[in-house]
Coordinates of C-alpha atoms and ligand atoms in Angstrom, one line a residue:
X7 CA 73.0 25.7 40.6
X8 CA 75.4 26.8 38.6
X9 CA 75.1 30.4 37.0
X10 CA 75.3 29.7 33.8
X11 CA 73.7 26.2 33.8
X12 CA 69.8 26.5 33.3
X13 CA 67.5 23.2 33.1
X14 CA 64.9 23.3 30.7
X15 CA 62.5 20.4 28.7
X16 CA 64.1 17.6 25.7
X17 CA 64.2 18.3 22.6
X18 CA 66.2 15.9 20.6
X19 CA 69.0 13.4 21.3
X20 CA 71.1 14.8 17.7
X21 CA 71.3 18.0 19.3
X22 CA 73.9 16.3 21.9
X23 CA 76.3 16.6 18.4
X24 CA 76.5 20.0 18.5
X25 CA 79.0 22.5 20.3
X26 CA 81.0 19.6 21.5
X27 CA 84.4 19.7 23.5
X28 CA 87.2 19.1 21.6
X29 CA 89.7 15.8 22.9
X30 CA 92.3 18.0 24.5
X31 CA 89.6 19.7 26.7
X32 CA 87.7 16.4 27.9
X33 CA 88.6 15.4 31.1
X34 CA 88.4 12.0 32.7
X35 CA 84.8 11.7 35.2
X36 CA 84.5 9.2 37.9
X37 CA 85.7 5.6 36.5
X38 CA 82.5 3.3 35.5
X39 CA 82.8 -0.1 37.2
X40 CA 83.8 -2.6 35.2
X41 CA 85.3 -5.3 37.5
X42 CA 84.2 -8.8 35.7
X43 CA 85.5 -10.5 39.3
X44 CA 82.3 -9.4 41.2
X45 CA 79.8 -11.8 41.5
X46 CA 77.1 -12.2 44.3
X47 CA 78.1 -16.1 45.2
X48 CA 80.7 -14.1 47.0
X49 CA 77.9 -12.5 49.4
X50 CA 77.0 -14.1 52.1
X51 CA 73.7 -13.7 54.9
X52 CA 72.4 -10.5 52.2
X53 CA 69.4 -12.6 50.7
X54 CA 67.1 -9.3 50.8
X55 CA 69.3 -7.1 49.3
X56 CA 70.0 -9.1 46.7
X57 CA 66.8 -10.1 46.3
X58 CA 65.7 -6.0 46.1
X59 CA 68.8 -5.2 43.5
X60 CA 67.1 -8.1 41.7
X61 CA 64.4 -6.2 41.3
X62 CA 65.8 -2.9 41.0
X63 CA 67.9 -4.6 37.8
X64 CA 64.6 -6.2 36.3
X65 CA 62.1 -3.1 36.7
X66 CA 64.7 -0.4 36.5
X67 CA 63.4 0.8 40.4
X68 CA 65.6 3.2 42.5
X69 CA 66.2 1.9 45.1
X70 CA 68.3 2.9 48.4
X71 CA 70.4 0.8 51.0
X72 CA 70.2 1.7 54.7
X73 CA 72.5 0.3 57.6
X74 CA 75.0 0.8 59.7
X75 CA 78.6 0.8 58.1
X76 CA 80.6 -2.6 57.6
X77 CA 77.2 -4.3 56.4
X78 CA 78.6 -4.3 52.7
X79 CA 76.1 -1.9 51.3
X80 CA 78.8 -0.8 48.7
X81 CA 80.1 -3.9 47.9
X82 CA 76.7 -5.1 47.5
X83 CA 75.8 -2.5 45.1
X84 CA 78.8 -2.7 43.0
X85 CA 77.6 -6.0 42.3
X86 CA 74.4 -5.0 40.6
X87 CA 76.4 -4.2 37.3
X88 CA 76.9 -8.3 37.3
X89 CA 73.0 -8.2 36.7
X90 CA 71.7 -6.0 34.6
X91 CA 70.3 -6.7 31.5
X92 CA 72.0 -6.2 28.6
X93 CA 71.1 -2.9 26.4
X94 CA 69.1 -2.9 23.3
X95 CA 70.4 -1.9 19.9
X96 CA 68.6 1.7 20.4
X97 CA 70.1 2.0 24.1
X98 CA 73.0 1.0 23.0
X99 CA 73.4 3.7 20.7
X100 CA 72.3 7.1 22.9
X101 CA 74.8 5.0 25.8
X102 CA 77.6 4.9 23.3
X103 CA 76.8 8.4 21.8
X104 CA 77.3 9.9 25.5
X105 CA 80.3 8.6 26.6
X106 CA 81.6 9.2 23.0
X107 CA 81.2 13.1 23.1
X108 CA 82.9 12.7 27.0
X109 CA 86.1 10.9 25.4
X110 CA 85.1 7.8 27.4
X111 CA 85.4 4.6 25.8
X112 CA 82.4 2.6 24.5
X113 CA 83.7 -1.0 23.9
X114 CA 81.7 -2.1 27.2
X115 CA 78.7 -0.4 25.9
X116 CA 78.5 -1.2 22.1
X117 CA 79.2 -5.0 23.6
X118 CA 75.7 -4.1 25.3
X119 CA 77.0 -3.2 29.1
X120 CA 75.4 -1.0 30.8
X121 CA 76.9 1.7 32.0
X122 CA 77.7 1.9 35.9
X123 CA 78.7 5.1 37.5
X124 CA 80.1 5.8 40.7
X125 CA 80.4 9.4 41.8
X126 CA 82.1 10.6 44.4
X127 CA 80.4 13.1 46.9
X128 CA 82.7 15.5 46.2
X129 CA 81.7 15.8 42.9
X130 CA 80.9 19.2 41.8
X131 CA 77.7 19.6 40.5
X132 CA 78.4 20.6 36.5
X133 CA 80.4 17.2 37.0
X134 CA 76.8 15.4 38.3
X135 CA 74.7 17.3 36.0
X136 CA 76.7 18.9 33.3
X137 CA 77.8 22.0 32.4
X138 CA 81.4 23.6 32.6
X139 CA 83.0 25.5 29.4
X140 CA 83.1 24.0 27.3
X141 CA 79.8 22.1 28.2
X142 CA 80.6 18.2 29.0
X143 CA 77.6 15.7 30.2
X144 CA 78.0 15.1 33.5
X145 CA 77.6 11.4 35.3
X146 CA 73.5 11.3 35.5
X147 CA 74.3 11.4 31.8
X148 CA 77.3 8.9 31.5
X149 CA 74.8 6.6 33.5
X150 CA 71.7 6.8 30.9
X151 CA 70.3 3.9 30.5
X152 CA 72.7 2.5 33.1
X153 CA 72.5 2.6 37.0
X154 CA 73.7 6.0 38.8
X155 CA 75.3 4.2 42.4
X156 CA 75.5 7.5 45.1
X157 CA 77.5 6.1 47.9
X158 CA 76.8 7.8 51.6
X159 CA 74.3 9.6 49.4
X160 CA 73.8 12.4 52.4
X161 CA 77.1 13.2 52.0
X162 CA 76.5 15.0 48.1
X163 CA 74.8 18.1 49.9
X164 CA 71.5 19.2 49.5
X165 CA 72.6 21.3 46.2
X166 CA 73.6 18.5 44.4
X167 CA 71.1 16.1 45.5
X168 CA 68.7 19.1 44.6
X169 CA 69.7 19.0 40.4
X170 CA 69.2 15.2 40.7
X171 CA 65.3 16.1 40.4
X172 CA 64.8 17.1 37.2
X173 CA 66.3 14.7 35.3
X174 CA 64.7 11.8 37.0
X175 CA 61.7 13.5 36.3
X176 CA 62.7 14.1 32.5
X177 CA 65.0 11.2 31.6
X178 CA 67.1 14.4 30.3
X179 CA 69.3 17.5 31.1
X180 CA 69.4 20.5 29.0
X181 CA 72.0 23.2 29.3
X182 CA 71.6 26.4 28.4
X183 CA 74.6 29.1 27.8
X184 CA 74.8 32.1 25.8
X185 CA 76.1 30.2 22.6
X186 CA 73.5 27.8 23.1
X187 CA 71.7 24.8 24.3
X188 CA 72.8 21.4 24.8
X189 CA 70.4 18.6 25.4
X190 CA 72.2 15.3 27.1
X191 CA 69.9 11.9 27.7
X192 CA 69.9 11.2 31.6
X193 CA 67.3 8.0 31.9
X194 CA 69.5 6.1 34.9
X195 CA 68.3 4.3 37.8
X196 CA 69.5 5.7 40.9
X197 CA 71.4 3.1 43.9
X198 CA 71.6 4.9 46.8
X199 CA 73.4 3.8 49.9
X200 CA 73.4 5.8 53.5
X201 CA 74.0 5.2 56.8
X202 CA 70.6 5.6 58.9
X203 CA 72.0 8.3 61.0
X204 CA 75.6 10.1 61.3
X205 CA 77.4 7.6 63.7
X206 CA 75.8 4.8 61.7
X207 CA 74.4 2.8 64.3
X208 CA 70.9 3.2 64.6
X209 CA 68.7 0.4 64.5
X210 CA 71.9 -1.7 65.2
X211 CA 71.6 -5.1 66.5
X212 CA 75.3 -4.8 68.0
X213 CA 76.0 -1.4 68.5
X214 CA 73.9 1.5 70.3
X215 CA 73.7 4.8 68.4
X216 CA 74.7 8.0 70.0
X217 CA 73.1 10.6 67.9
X218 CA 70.8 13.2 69.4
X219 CA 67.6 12.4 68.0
X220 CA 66.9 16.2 66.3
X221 CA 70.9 15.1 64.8
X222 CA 68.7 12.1 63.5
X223 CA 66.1 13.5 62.0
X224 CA 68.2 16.2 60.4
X225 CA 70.3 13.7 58.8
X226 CA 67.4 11.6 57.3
X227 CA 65.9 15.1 55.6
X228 CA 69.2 15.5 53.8
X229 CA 67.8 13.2 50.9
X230 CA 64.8 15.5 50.9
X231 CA 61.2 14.0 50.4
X232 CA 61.0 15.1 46.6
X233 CA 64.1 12.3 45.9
X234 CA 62.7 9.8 48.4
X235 CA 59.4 9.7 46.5
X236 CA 61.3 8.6 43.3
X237 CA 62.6 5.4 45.2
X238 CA 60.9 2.8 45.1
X239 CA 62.8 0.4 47.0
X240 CA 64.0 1.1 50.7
X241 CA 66.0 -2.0 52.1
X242 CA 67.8 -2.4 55.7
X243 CA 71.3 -3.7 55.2
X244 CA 72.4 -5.5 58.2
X245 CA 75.7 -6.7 59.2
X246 CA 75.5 -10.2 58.4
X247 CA 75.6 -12.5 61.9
X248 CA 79.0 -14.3 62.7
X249 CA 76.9 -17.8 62.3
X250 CA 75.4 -16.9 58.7
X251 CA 79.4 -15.8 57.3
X252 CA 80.6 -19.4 59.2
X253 CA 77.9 -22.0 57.8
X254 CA 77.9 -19.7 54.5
X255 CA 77.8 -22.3 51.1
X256 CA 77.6 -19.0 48.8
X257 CA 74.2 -16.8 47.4
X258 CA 73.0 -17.5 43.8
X259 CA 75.9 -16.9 41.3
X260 CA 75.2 -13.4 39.6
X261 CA 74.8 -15.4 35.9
X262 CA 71.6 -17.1 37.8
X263 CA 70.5 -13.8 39.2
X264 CA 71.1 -12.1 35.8
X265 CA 69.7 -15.2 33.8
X266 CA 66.0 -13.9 36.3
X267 CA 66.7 -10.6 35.5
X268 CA 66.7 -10.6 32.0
X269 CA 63.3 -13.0 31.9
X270 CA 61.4 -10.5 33.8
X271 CA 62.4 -7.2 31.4
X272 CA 61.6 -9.8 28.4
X273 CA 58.4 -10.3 30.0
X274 CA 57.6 -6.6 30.7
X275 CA 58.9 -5.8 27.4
X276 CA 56.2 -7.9 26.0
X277 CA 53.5 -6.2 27.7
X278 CA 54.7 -3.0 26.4
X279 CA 56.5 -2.5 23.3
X280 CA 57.9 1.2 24.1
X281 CA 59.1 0.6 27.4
X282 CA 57.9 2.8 29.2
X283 CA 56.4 2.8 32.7
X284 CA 52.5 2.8 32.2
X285 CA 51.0 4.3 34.9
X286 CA 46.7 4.4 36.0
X287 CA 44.6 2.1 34.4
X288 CA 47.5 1.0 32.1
X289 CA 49.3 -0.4 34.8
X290 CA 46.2 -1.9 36.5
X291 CA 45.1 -3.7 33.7
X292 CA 48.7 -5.0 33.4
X293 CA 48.9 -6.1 37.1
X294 CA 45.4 -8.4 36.6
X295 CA 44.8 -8.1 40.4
X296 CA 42.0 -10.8 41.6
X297 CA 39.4 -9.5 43.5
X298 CA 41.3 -11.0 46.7
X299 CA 44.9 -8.8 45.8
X300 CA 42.7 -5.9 45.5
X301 CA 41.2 -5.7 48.8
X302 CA 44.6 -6.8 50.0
X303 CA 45.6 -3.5 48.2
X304 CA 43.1 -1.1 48.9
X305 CA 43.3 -2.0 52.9
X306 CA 47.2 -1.5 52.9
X307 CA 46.8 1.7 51.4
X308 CA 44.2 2.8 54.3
X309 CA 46.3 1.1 56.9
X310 CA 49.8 3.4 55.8
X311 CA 48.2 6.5 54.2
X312 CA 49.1 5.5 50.5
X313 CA 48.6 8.2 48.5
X314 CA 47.5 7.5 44.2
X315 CA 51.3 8.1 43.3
X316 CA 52.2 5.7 46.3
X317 CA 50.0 3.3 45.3
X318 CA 51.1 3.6 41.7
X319 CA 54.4 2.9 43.1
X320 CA 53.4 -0.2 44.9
X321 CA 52.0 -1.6 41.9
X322 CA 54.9 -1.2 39.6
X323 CA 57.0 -2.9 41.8
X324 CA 54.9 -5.8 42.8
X325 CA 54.8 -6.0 38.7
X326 CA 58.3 -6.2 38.5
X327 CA 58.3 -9.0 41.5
X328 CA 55.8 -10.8 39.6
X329 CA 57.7 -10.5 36.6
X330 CA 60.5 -12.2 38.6
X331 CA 58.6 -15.4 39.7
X332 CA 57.2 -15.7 36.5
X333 CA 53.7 -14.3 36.9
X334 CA 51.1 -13.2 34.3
X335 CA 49.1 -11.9 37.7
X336 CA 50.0 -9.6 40.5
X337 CA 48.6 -11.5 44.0
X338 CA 48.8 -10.3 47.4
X339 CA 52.1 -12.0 48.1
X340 CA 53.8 -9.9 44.9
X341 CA 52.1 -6.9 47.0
X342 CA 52.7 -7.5 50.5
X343 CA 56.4 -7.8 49.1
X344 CA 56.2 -4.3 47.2
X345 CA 54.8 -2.5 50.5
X346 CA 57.5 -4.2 52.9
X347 CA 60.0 -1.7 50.6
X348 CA 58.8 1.3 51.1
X349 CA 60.6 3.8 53.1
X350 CA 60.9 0.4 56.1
X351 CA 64.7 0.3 56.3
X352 CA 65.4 4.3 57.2
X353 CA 64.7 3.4 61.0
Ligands
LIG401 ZN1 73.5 7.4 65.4

């Protein structure tokens, strides 16, 4: 952490106004992608991932993206930006409010965009977080109510992965100096992508991987357990076979896929007006399992050791999945899907 940089709980989004950097000391942060020529019909032999950024788009789910590298895991989650749903009016405004105070233009954003950062590994951690003199939000705060893409995730060190925490736990960052405190809004979803192991090739169809197995297991830690429990989602990318890329007719267009999207958020929106994850009996009662779902449930949690926050877990994504097949109920199919994301594509 930085030593002047001190993370402590929200107060309010008009404090963001105060103490701002003037224009000539902004700088310019990792460039938001914007490239209107991505569009999944380009993909081809990648139906799970794009069916798992489908519902990362719809429920707002972290999810990550394992495989060995040439699979397309970037260029697969570049393309979520083509799916998202738009912003509301209220979103809209603490998105444009951020990237105003950063010098960063909001046309994207007030047209309802929302925002898409990349980071580089390299970033420094005041540029991830915030912080610097004078104090400037940093990218988990250009991406509120956007998507925050780490590629090679492993790679950003366990430091800066490390500051992630709290504010994926508080939706915020607040920075404290000795002429004050600055609150910035930091409610992103988090795309990770990572190789399974250093030299990329473990669990390869094609290639065999050469990495000592403590190398292995070293490498996997480097996300840490406290960040893998806020991802939801866990999906293998493979490299596409040579047959799938020859006899390819193109995936679903990303209007299709962002046409799904949106219907599921409308439909969750429905169920709760503030938007916010319920969690417990909330959620439960939301879900409507039949009695046939639940023992589904409750035996899948025995059989992998679910804990109440895993389960929790499971059901807000086989929600979501629900949501995207047009579901008032959760059934076992919704929940057998949910389970095959979890944590399954790091080996
Ligand atoms: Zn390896």
């Amino acid at each position: 952490m930085l030593p002047d940089l001190k993370v402590l709980p929200l107060e309010l989004l008009s404090e963001l106004k105060a103490g701002l950097p003037s224009p000539a000391q902004r700088r310019e942060p990792a460039p938001a992608v914007t490239d209107r020529r991505l569009d999944f019909s380009d993909v081809c032999g990648q139906e799970m991932t794009i069916r798992a950024l489908s519902i990362a788009a719809a429920g707002g789910h972290n999810v990550l993206l394992v495989g060995p590298p040439g699979g397309g895991k970037t260029m697969l989650a570049r393309r979520l930006a083509t799916i998202l749903p738009p912003l509301t009016e209220k979103e809209r405004v603490e998105a444009a409010l951020v990237h105003s105070v950063s010098g960063l233009p909001e046309d994207d954003i007030l047209r309802g965009v929302r925002p898409f950062r990349a980071p580089h590994h390299s970033a420094s951690i005041a540029g991830l977080v915030g912080g610097g003199s004078p104090v400037r939000p940093g990218e988990v705060s250009l991406a509120h109510q956007g998507v925050l893409f780490l590629d090679e995730m492993p790679e950003f060190g366990p430091a800066s992965l490390q500051c992630l925490r709290q504010p994926m736990e508080d939706h915020r960052v607040t920075l404290v100096r000795a002429d004050g405190r600055l609150n910035f809004p930091a409610r992103f979803t988090l795309v990770g992508a990572a190789n399974p192991c250093p030299c990329g090739h473990l669990g390869d169809r094609n290639k065999a991987c050469t990495c000592a197995p403590g190398v292995v297991d070293r490498y996997q830690a480097r996300i840490g357990g406290p960040l893998m429990d806020r991802i939801d989602v866990v999906v293998r990318v493979e490299r596409p076979d040579a047959s799938k890329i020859t006899s390819c007719e193109g995936g679903p267009t990303s209007n299709s896929l962002h046409a799904s999207v949106c219907e599921a958020r409308e439909r969750s929106l429905r169920r709760s007006s503030t938007g916010e994850n319920p969690s417990g009996s909330a959620l439960l009662g939301q879900c409507d399992l039949s009695d046939k779902a639940r023992g589904f449930l409750e035996a899948s949690a025995n059989r992998h050791h679910l804990s109440g926050r895993g389960i929790t877990r499971v059901l807000r994504v086989a929600r979501t999945i629900a949501d995207l097949d047009q579901e008032g109920r959760v059934h076992e199919g919704h929940l057998a899907e949910a389970l095959s994301y979890r944590q399954a594509g790091v080996t």
